[in-house]
CSV table of C-alpha atoms in Angstrom, one decimal:
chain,number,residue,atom,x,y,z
G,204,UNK,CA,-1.1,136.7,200.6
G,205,UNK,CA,0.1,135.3,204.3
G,206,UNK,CA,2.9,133.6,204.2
G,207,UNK,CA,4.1,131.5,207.7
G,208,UNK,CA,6.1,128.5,209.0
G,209,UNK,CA,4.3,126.0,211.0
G,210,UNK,CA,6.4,123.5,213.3
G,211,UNK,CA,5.5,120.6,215.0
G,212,UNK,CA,2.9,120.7,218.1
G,213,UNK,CA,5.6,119.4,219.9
G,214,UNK,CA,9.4,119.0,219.5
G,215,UNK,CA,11.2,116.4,217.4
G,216,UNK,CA,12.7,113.6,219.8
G,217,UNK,CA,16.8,113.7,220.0
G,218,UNK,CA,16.7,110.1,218.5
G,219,UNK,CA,14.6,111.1,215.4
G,220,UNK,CA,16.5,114.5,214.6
G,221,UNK,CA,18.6,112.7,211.6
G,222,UNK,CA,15.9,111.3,209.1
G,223,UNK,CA,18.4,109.6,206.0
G,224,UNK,CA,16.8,108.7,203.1
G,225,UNK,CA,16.9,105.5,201.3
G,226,UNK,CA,18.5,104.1,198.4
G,227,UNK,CA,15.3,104.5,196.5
G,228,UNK,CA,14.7,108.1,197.6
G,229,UNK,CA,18.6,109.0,196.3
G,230,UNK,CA,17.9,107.7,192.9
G,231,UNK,CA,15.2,110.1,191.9
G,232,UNK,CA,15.0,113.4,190.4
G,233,UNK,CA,14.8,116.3,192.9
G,234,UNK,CA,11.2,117.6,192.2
G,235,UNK,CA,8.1,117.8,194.1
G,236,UNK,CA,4.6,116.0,194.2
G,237,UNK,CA,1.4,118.0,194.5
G,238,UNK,CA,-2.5,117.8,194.7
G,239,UNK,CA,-5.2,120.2,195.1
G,240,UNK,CA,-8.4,120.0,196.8
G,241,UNK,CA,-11.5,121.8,195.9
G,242,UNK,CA,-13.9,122.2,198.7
G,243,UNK,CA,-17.4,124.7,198.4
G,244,UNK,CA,-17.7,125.1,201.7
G,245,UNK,CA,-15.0,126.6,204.3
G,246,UNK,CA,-14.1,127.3,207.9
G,247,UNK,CA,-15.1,130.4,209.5
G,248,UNK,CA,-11.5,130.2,211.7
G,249,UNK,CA,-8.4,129.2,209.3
G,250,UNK,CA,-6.1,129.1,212.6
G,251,UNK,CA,-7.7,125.3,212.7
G,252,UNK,CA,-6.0,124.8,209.5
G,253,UNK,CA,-2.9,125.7,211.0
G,254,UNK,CA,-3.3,124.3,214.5
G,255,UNK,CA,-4.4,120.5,213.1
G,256,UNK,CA,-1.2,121.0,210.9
G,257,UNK,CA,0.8,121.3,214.1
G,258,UNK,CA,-0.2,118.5,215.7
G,259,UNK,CA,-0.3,116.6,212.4
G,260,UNK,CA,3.7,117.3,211.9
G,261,UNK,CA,4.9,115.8,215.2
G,262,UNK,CA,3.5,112.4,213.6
G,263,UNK,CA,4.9,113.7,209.9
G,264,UNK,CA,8.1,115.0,211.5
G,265,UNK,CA,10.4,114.7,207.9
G,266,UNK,CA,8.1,117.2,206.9
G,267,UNK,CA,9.2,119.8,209.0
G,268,UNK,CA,12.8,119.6,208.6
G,269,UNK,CA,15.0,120.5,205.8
G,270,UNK,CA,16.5,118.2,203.1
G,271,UNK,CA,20.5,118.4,203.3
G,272,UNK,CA,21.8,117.4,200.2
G,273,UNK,CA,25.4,116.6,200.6
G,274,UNK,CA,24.9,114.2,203.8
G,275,UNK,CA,21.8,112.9,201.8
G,276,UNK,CA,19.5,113.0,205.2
G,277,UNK,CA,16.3,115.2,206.4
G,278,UNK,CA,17.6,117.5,209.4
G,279,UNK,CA,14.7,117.2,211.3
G,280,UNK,CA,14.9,119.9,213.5
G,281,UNK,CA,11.8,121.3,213.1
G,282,UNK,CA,12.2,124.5,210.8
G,283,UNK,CA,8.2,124.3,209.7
G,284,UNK,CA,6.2,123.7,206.7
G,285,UNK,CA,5.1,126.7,204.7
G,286,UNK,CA,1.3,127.5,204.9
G,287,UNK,CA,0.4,130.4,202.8
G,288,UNK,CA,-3.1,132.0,202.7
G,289,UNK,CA,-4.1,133.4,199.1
G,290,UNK,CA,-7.1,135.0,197.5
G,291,UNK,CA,-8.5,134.2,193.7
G,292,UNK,CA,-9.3,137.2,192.1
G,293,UNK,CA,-10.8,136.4,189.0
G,294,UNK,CA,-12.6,132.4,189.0
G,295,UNK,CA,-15.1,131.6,190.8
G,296,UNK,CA,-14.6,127.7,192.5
G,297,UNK,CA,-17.4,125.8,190.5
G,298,UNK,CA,-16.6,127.7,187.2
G,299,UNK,CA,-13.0,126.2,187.8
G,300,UNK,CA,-13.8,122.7,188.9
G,301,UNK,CA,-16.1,122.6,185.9
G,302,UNK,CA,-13.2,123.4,183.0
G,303,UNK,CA,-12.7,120.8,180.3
G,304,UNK,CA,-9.3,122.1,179.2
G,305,UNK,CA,-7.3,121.3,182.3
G,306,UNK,CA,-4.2,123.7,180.9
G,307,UNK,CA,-6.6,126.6,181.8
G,308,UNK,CA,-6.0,125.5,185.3
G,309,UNK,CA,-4.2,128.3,187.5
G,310,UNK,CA,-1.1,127.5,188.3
G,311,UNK,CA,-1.4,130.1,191.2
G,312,UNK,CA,-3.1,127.8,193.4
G,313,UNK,CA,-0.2,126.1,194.0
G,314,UNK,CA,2.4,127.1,196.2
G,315,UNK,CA,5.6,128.6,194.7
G,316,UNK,CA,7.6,126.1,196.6
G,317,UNK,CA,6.0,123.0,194.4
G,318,UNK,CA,7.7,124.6,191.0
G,319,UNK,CA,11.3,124.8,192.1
G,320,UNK,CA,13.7,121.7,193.1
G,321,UNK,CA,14.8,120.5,197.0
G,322,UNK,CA,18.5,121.1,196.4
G,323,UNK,CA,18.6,124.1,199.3
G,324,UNK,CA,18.7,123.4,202.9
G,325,UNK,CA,16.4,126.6,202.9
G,326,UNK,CA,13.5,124.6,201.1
G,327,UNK,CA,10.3,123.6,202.7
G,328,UNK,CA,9.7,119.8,202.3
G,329,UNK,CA,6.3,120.3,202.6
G,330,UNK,CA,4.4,123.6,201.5
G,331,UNK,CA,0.5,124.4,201.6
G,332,UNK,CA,-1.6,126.8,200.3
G,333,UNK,CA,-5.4,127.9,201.0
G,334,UNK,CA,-6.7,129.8,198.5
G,335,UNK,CA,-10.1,131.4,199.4
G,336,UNK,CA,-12.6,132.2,196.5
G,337,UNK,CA,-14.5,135.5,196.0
G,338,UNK,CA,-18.2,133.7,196.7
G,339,UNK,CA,-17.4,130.7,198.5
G,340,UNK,CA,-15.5,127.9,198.5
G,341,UNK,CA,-11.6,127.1,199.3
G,342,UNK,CA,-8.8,125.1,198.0
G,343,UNK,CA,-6.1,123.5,199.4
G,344,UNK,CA,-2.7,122.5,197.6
G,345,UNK,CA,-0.5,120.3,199.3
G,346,UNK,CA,3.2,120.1,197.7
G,347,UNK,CA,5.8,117.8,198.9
G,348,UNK,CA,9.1,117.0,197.9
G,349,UNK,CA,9.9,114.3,195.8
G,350,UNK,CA,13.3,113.2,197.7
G,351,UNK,CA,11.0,111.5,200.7
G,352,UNK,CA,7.6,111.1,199.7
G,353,UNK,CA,5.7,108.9,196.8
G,354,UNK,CA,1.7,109.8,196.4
G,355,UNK,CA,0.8,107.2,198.6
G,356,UNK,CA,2.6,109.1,201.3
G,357,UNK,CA,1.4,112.5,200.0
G,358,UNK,CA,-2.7,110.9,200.4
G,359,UNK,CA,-1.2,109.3,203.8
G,360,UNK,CA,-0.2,113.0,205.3
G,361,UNK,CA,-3.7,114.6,203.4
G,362,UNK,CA,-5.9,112.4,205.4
G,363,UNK,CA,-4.2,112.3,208.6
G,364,UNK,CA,-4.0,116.2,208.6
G,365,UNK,CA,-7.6,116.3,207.5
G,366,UNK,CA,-9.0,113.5,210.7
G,367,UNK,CA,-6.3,115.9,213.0
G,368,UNK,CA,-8.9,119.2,212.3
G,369,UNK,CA,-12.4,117.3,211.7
G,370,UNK,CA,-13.0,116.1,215.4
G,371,UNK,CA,-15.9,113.8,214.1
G,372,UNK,CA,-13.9,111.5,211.6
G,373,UNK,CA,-11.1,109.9,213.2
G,374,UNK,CA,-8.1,107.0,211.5
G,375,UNK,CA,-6.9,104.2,213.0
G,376,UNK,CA,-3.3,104.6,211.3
G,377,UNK,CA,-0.1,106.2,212.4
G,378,UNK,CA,2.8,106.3,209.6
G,379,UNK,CA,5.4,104.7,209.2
G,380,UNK,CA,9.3,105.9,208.4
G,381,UNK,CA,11.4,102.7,208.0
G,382,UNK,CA,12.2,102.4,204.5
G,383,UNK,CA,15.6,104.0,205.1
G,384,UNK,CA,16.7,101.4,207.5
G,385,UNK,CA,15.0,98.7,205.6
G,386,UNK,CA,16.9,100.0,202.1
G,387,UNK,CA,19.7,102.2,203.4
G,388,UNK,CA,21.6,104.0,201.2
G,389,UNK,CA,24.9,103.7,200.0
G,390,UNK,CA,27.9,105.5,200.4
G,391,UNK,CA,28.6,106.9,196.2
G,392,UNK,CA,26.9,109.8,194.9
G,393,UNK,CA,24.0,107.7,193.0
G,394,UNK,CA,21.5,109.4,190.7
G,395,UNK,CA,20.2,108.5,187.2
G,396,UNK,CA,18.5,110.8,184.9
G,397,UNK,CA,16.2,109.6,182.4
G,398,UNK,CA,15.4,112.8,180.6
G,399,UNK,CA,14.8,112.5,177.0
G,400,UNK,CA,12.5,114.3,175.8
G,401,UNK,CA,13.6,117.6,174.1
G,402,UNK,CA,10.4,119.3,174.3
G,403,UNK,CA,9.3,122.4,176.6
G,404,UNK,CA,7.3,122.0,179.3
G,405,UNK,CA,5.6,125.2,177.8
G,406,UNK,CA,4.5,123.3,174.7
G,407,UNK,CA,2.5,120.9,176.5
G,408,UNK,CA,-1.0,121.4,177.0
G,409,UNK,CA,-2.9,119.0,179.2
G,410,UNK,CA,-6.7,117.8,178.0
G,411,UNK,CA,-8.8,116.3,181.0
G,412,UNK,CA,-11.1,113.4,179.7
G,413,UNK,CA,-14.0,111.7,182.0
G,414,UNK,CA,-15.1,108.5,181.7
G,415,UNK,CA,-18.1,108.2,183.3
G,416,UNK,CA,-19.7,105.1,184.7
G,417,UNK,CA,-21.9,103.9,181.3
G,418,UNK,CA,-18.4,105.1,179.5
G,419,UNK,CA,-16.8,101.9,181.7
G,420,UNK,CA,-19.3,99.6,181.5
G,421,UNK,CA,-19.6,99.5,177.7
G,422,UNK,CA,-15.5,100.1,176.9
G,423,UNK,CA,-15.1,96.5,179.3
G,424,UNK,CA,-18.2,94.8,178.1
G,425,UNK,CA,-16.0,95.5,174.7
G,426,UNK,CA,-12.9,94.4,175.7
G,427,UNK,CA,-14.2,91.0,178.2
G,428,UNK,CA,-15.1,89.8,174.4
G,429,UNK,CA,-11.7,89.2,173.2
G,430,UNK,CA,-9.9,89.3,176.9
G,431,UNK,CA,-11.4,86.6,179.8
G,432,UNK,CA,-9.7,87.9,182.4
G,433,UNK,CA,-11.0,90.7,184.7
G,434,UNK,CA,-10.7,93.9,183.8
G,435,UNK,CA,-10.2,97.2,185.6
G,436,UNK,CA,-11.4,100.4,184.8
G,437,UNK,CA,-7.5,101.2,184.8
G,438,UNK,CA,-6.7,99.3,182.5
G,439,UNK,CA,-9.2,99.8,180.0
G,440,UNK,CA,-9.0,103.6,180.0
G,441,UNK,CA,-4.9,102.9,179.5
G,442,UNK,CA,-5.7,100.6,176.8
G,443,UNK,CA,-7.8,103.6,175.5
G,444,UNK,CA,-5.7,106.2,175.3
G,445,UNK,CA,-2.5,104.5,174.6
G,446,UNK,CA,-4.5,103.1,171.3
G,447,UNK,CA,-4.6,106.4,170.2
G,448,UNK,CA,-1.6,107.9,171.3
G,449,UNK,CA,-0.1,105.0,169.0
G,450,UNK,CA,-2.0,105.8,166.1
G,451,UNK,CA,-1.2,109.7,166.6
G,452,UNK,CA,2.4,108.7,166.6
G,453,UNK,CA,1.8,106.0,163.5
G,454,UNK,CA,0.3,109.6,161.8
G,455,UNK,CA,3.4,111.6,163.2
G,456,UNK,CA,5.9,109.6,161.5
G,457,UNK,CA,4.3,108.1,158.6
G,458,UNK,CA,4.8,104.7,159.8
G,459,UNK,CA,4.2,102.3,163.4
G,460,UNK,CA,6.4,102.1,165.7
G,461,UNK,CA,7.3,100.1,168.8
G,462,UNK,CA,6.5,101.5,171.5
G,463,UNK,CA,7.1,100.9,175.5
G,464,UNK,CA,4.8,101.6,178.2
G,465,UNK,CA,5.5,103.1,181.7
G,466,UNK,CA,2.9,102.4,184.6
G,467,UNK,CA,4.0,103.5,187.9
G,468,UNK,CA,3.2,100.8,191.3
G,469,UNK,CA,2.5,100.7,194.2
G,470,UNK,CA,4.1,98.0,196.0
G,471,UNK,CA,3.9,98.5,199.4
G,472,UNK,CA,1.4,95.8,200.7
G,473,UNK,CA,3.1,93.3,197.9
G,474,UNK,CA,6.2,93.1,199.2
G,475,UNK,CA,8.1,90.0,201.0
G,476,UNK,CA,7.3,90.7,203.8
G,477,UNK,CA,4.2,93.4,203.2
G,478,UNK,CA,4.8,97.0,204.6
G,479,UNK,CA,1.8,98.5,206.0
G,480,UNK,CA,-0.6,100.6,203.4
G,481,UNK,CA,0.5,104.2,205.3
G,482,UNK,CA,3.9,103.6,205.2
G,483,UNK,CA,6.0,107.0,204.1
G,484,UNK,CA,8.7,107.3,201.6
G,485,UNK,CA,9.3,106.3,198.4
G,486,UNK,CA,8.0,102.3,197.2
G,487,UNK,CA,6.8,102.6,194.0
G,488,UNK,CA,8.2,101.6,190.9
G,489,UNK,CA,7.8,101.6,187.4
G,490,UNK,CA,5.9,98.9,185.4
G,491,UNK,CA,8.0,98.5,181.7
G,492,UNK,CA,6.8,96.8,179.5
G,493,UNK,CA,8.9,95.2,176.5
G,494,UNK,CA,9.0,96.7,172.9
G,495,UNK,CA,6.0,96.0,171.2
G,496,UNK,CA,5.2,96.2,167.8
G,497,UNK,CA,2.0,99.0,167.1
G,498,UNK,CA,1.2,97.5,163.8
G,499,UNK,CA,-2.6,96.5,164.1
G,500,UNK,CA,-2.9,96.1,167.8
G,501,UNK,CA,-5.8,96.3,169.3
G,502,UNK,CA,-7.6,97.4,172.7
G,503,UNK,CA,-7.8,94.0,174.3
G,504,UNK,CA,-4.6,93.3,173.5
G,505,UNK,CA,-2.8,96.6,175.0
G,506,UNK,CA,-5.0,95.5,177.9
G,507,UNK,CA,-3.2,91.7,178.2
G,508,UNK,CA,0.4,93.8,178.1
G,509,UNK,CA,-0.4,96.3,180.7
G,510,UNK,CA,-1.7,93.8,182.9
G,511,UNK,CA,1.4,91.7,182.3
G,512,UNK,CA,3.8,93.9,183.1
G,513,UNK,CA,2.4,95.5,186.2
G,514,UNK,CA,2.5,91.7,187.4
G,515,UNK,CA,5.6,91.4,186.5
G,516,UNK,CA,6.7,94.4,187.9
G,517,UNK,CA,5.3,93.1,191.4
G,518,UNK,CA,7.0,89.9,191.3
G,519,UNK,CA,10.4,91.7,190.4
G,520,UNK,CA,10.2,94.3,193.2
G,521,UNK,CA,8.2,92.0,196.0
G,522,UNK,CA,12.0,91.1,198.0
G,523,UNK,CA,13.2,94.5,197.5
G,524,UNK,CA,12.8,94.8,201.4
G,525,UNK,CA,13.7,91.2,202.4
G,526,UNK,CA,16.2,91.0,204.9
G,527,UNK,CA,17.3,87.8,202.3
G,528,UNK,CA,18.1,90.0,199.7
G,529,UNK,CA,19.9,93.1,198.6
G,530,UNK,CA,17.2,95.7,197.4
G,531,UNK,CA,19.8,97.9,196.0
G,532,UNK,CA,20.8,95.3,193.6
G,533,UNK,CA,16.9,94.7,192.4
G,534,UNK,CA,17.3,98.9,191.6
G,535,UNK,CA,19.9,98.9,189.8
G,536,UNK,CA,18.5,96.4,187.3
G,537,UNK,CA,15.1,98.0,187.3
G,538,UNK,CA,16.9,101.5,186.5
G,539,UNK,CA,19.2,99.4,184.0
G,540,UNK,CA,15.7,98.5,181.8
G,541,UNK,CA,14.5,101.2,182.1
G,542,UNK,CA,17.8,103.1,180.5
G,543,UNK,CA,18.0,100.5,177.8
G,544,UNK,CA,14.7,101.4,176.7
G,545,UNK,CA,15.8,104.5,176.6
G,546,UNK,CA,18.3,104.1,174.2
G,547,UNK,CA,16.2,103.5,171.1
G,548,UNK,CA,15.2,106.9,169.8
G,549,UNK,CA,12.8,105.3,167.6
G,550,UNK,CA,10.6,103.9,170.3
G,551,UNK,CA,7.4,105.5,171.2
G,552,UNK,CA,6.9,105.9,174.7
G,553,UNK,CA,3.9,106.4,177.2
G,554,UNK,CA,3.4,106.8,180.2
G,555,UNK,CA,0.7,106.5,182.9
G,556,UNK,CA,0.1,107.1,186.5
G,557,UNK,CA,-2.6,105.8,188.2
G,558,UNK,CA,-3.8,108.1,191.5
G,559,UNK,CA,-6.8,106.8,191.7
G,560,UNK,CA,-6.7,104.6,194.5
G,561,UNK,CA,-5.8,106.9,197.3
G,562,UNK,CA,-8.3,108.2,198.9
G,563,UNK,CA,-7.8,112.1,198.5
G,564,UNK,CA,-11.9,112.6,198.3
G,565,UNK,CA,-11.8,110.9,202.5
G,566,UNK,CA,-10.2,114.4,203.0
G,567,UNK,CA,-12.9,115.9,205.2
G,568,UNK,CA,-11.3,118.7,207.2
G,569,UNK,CA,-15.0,119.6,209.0
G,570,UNK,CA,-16.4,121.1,206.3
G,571,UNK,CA,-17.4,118.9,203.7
G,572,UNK,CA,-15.6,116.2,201.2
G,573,UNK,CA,-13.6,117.7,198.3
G,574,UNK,CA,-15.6,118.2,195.3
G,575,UNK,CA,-12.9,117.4,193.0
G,576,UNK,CA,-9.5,116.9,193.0
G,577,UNK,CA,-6.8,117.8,191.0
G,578,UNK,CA,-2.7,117.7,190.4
G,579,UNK,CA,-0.4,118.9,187.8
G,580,UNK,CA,3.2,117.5,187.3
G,581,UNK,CA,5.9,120.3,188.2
G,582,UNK,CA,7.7,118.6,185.0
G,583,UNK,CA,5.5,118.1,182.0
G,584,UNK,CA,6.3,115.9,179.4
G,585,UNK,CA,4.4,114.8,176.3
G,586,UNK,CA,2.7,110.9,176.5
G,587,UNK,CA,2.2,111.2,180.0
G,588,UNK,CA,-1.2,110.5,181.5
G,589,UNK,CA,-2.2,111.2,185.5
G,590,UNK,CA,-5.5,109.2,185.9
G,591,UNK,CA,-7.4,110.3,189.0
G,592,UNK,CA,-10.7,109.0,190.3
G,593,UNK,CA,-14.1,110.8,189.8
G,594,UNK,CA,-15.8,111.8,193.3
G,595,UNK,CA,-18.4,109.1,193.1
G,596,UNK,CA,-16.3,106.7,192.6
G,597,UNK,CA,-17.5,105.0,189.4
G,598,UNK,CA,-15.7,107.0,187.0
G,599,UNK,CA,-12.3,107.6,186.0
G,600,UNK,CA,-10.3,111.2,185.1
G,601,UNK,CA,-7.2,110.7,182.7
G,602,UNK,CA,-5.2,114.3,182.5
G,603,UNK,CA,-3.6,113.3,178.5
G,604,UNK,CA,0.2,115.8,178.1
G,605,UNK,CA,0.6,116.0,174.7
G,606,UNK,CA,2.6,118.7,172.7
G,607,UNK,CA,0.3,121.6,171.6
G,608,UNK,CA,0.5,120.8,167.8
G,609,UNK,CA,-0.2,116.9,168.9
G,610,UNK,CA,-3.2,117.9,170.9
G,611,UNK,CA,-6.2,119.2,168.4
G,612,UNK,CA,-5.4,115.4,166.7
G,613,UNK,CA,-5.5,113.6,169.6
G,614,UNK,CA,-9.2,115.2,170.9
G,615,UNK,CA,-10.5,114.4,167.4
G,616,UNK,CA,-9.3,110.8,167.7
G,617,UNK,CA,-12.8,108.6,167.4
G,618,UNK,CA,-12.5,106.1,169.6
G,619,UNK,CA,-11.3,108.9,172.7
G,620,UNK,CA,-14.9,111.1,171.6
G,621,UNK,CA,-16.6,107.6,171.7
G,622,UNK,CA,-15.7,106.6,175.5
G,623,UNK,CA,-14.7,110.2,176.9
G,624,UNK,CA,-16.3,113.5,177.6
């Protein structure tokens, strides 16, 4: 394994050295984002890999500094990212891309940077690992920390760096940093944890389900039935999944529950006034919906709520960067509903992140676009589902946490061996 800094092509301006993060970016968790990208083709000359990150960074500069925790601001003096080099010993690329049981995923692909938190002014904001295969193919794991970029920003950076080494496929974006100044943050040591699950991370296994095109078309042409409105694939394999994950939980406790759902949004190019779709740092939110009762709900009808909220979420959040308003105040109560649902330890709840809208598969460093892509979240937690896009575009990938005794249940669950595979 080679292990290096990279720092920026060329040096960080005076002006730019002190990067301080927003309001937003205080109130999260420290932990790090991630995705991995499978490619079965690779260059003859890694040093490209390096050099195109180079040049990428003096656009990315954040990246290359250091987080420093107590003056809550990115010292952007140009320490590097980590790029590490690594070999698989033992799988062979297609017999990986080509697992059902995502938990048999090797964790080794990922730097070792993406599993701890950004609380050093040692760590690496951003980390990337190559990992070569015995007979062919490459993959590339980008981490980055949590504290100044959203997955938005993360498939921002992947694309950019990937246009910087392929000299045939260029953007016509440059990103953005001006969500600090646009949401500054405030002078009190603000943080909220929202924690409450008591169950270890090693309990949760992690089942990856694909629904295919004819999958999609059948599950809507079901749903359009009861629901007039236009449906997304989105929200129809949500509905799907948090159907059964309610009637798992009905089984669990011998009788329904209410139960809350978390969607995480984007709302960069919804806000009053929009921000442009490559802006970096941290605007997405969650999507809450109220308490709902589980008792004989159906598909269409989990369909109505999602939708609802996500709107609702949008219209709650569009001022948060208005120079009319005080976004800090429109975080506070979204963080204050979101710890009220908390509160109820008889409330089932589920989440879902959808990824599937940001273009990882455009990340063609020369070579070829990924065959697949992949992530897992450095903190798993049961009820959570990451839903990714298939490469051609007409399917959808949900990655279902569940706890390991949960699990066997849930794949057995009819209408899940009905829509997925």
């Amino acid at each position: 394994m080679n292990r290096k800094l990279v720092k920026p092509h060329t040096p960080t301006p005076q002006n730019l050295k002190n990067y301080k993060i927003s309001f937003l970016d205080n109130s999260l968790s420290p932990m790090n984002l991630a995705v991995v990208l499978y490619y079965q083709s690779k260059p003859e000359n890694y040093s490209q890999l390096e050099e195109s990150l180079a040049k990428t960074l003096v656009q990315f500069y954040p990246l290359a500094g250091r987080y420093i925790k107590n003056d809550h601001l990115v010292d952007c003096s140009d320490q590097g990212a980590e790029f590490i080099e690594a070999e698989a010993l033992d799988i062979e690329l297609m017999s990986l891309v080509t697992k059902t049981e995502a938990h048999q995923l090797n964790g080794d692909l990922y730097p070792d940077q993406y599993f701890v938190n950004d609380e050093s002014a040692e760590d690496p904001l951003l980390s990337i690992q190559a990992t070569h295969f015995p007979c062919g193919g490459l993959s590339i794991a980008v981490s980055v920390s949590h504290r100044i970029f959203d997955v938005p920003s993360l498939a921002t950076f992947v694309v950019a760096w990937s246009s910087t080494t392929n000299p045939e496929k260029v953007v016509g974006f440059s990103p953005t940093f001006d969500f600090p100044s646009l949401l500054p943050f405030k002078d009190f040591n603000f943080g909220i944890n929202l924690k409450r699950s008591s169950i270890d991370a090693n309990n949760i296994l992690v089942k990856r389900l694909l629904f295919d095109k004819a999958a999609l078309t059948s599950l809507k042409s079901k749903i359009k039935q009861q629901n007039k409105k236009p449906i997304s694939a989105v929200s129809a394999v949500s509905a799907v999944i948090a159907k059964s994950l309610i009637r798992l939980d009905t089984k669990k406790h011998g009788k329904s529950r209410d139960f809350v759902v978390f969607q995480l949004v984007n709302i960069r190019e919804r806000t009053i006034p929009p921000q442009p779709k490559h802006a970096c740092g941290n605007l997405c939110f969650t999507a809450l919906t109220p308490p709902v009762s589980s008792s004989g709900i159906g598909i269409d009808e989990l369909v109505g709520i999602l939708d609802d909220a996500v709107e609702k979420s949008i219209a709650d959040h569009a001022e948060i960067l208005s120079p009319d308003r005080d976004g800090r105040d429109i975080i506070m109560n979204s963080l204050g509903g979101m710890i009220k649902a908390f509160q109820n330890p008889e409330t089932n709840f589920l989440v879902f992140a959808d990824n599937s809208e940001f273009g990882f598969y455009e990340a063609d460093f020369g070579w070829g676009e990924p065959v697949w892509t992949s992530t897992r979240p450095q903190r798993p937690r049961s009820n959570t589902t990451a839903l990714m896009a298939t490469k051609d575009g007409d399917g959808i990938e949900a990655w279902v946490h569940l706890d390991e005794n949960e699990m066997r249940c849930f794949e057995e669950d009819e209408e899940i061996k009905l829509y997925a595979s």
